[in-house]
């Protein structure tokens, strides 16, 4: 299991977290997505076949790019 905590500046409320959860959960292998709207931090856990590149691509597509890549 891989895990990352990422800072996403575009997060402004719980709906943003819900959108990120919904979109990332569609990637096969993503196990858990959790976020804190106040801190703008999202925690993602995944196994293969998901990988960081596919997660990052989805985040970029939906407008929630992490600050550091
Ligand atoms: Cu929001």
PDB file of C-alpha atoms and ligand atoms in Angstrom:
ATOM      1  CA  UNK A   1       0.000   0.000   0.000  1.00  0.00           C
ATOM      2  CA  UNK A   2       1.254   3.417  -0.918  1.00  0.00           C
ATOM      3  CA  UNK A   3       0.166   6.572   0.831  1.00  0.00           C
ATOM      4  CA  UNK A   4       0.610  10.275   0.206  1.00  0.00           C
ATOM      5  CA  UNK A   5      -0.502  13.409   2.005  1.00  0.00           C
ATOM      6  CA  UNK A   6      -0.816  16.275  -0.416  1.00  0.00           C
ATOM      7  CA  UNK A   7      -1.613  19.960  -0.141  1.00  0.00           C
ATOM      8  CA  UNK A   8      -4.197  21.154  -2.689  1.00  0.00           C
ATOM      9  CA  UNK A   9      -4.578  24.949  -2.636  1.00  0.00           C
ATOM     10  CA  UNK A  10      -7.856  24.926  -4.632  1.00  0.00           C
ATOM     11  CA  UNK A  11      -9.776  23.104  -1.892  1.00  0.00           C
ATOM     12  CA  UNK A  12     -12.271  25.513  -0.334  1.00  0.00           C
ATOM     13  CA  UNK A  13     -14.946  23.341   1.274  1.00  0.00           C
ATOM     14  CA  UNK A  14     -16.264  19.849   1.915  1.00  0.00           C
ATOM     15  CA  UNK A  15     -17.691  19.636  -1.596  1.00  0.00           C
ATOM     16  CA  UNK A  16     -14.197  19.865  -2.993  1.00  0.00           C
ATOM     17  CA  UNK A  17     -13.166  16.909  -0.823  1.00  0.00           C
ATOM     18  CA  UNK A  18     -16.234  14.968  -2.019  1.00  0.00           C
ATOM     19  CA  UNK A  19     -15.384  15.650  -5.660  1.00  0.00           C
ATOM     20  CA  UNK A  20     -11.782  14.551  -5.165  1.00  0.00           C
ATOM     21  CA  UNK A  21     -12.916  11.399  -3.337  1.00  0.00           C
ATOM     22  CA  UNK A  22     -15.428  10.526  -6.049  1.00  0.00           C
ATOM     23  CA  UNK A  23     -13.058  11.080  -8.965  1.00  0.00           C
ATOM     24  CA  UNK A  24     -10.049   9.339  -7.415  1.00  0.00           C
ATOM     25  CA  UNK A  25     -12.165   6.380  -6.297  1.00  0.00           C
ATOM     26  CA  UNK A  26     -12.872   5.669  -9.958  1.00  0.00           C
ATOM     27  CA  UNK A  27      -9.209   4.762 -10.457  1.00  0.00           C
ATOM     28  CA  UNK A  28      -8.804   1.009 -10.030  1.00  0.00           C
ATOM     29  CA  UNK A  29      -6.555   0.336  -7.041  1.00  0.00           C
ATOM     30  CA  UNK A  30      -7.315   3.502  -5.079  1.00  0.00           C
ATOM     31  CA  UNK A  31      -8.203   2.270  -1.595  1.00  0.00           C
ATOM     32  CA  UNK A  32      -8.980   5.335   0.449  1.00  0.00           C
ATOM     33  CA  UNK A  33      -9.224   9.076   0.012  1.00  0.00           C
ATOM     34  CA  UNK A  34      -9.698  11.408   2.931  1.00  0.00           C
ATOM     35  CA  UNK A  35      -9.348  15.114   3.298  1.00  0.00           C
ATOM     36  CA  UNK A  36      -9.443  18.070   5.616  1.00  0.00           C
ATOM     37  CA  UNK A  37     -10.994  21.131   3.921  1.00  0.00           C
ATOM     38  CA  UNK A  38      -9.590  23.564   6.505  1.00  0.00           C
ATOM     39  CA  UNK A  39      -6.016  22.324   6.119  1.00  0.00           C
ATOM     40  CA  UNK A  40      -6.482  21.632   2.359  1.00  0.00           C
ATOM     41  CA  UNK A  41      -4.714  18.331   2.895  1.00  0.00           C
ATOM     42  CA  UNK A  42      -5.823  15.117   1.198  1.00  0.00           C
ATOM     43  CA  UNK A  43      -4.590  11.647   2.136  1.00  0.00           C
ATOM     44  CA  UNK A  44      -4.655   9.011  -0.586  1.00  0.00           C
ATOM     45  CA  UNK A  45      -3.943   5.296  -0.218  1.00  0.00           C
ATOM     46  CA  UNK A  46      -3.570   3.021  -3.191  1.00  0.00           C
ATOM     47  CA  UNK A  47      -2.321  -0.279  -4.546  1.00  0.00           C
ATOM     48  CA  UNK A  48      -1.445  -1.356  -8.085  1.00  0.00           C
ATOM     49  CA  UNK A  49      -2.704  -0.922 -10.749  1.00  0.00           C
ATOM     50  CA  UNK A  50      -3.167   2.637  -9.493  1.00  0.00           C
ATOM     51  CA  UNK A  51      -0.017   4.738  -9.424  1.00  0.00           C
ATOM     52  CA  UNK A  52       0.923   8.264  -8.494  1.00  0.00           C
ATOM     53  CA  UNK A  53       1.028   9.362 -12.156  1.00  0.00           C
ATOM     54  CA  UNK A  54      -2.599   8.313 -12.752  1.00  0.00           C
ATOM     55  CA  UNK A  55      -3.747   9.977  -9.529  1.00  0.00           C
ATOM     56  CA  UNK A  56      -1.904  13.182 -10.388  1.00  0.00           C
ATOM     57  CA  UNK A  57      -3.345  13.192 -13.917  1.00  0.00           C
ATOM     58  CA  UNK A  58      -6.884  12.944 -12.536  1.00  0.00           C
ATOM     59  CA  UNK A  59      -6.262  15.711  -9.982  1.00  0.00           C
ATOM     60  CA  UNK A  60      -4.939  17.975 -12.748  1.00  0.00           C
ATOM     61  CA  UNK A  61      -7.958  17.186 -14.958  1.00  0.00           C
ATOM     62  CA  UNK A  62     -10.502  18.104 -12.285  1.00  0.00           C
ATOM     63  CA  UNK A  63      -8.706  21.295 -11.276  1.00  0.00           C
ATOM     64  CA  UNK A  64      -7.276  20.161  -7.949  1.00  0.00           C
ATOM     65  CA  UNK A  65      -3.576  19.999  -8.655  1.00  0.00           C
ATOM     66  CA  UNK A  66      -1.370  19.493  -5.609  1.00  0.00           C
ATOM     67  CA  UNK A  67       1.041  22.310  -4.891  1.00  0.00           C
ATOM     68  CA  UNK A  68       4.132  20.096  -5.050  1.00  0.00           C
ATOM     69  CA  UNK A  69       4.447  17.398  -7.664  1.00  0.00           C
TER      70      UNK A  69
HETATM   71 CU1  LIG B   1     -15.486  23.230  -2.245  1.00  0.00          CU
END
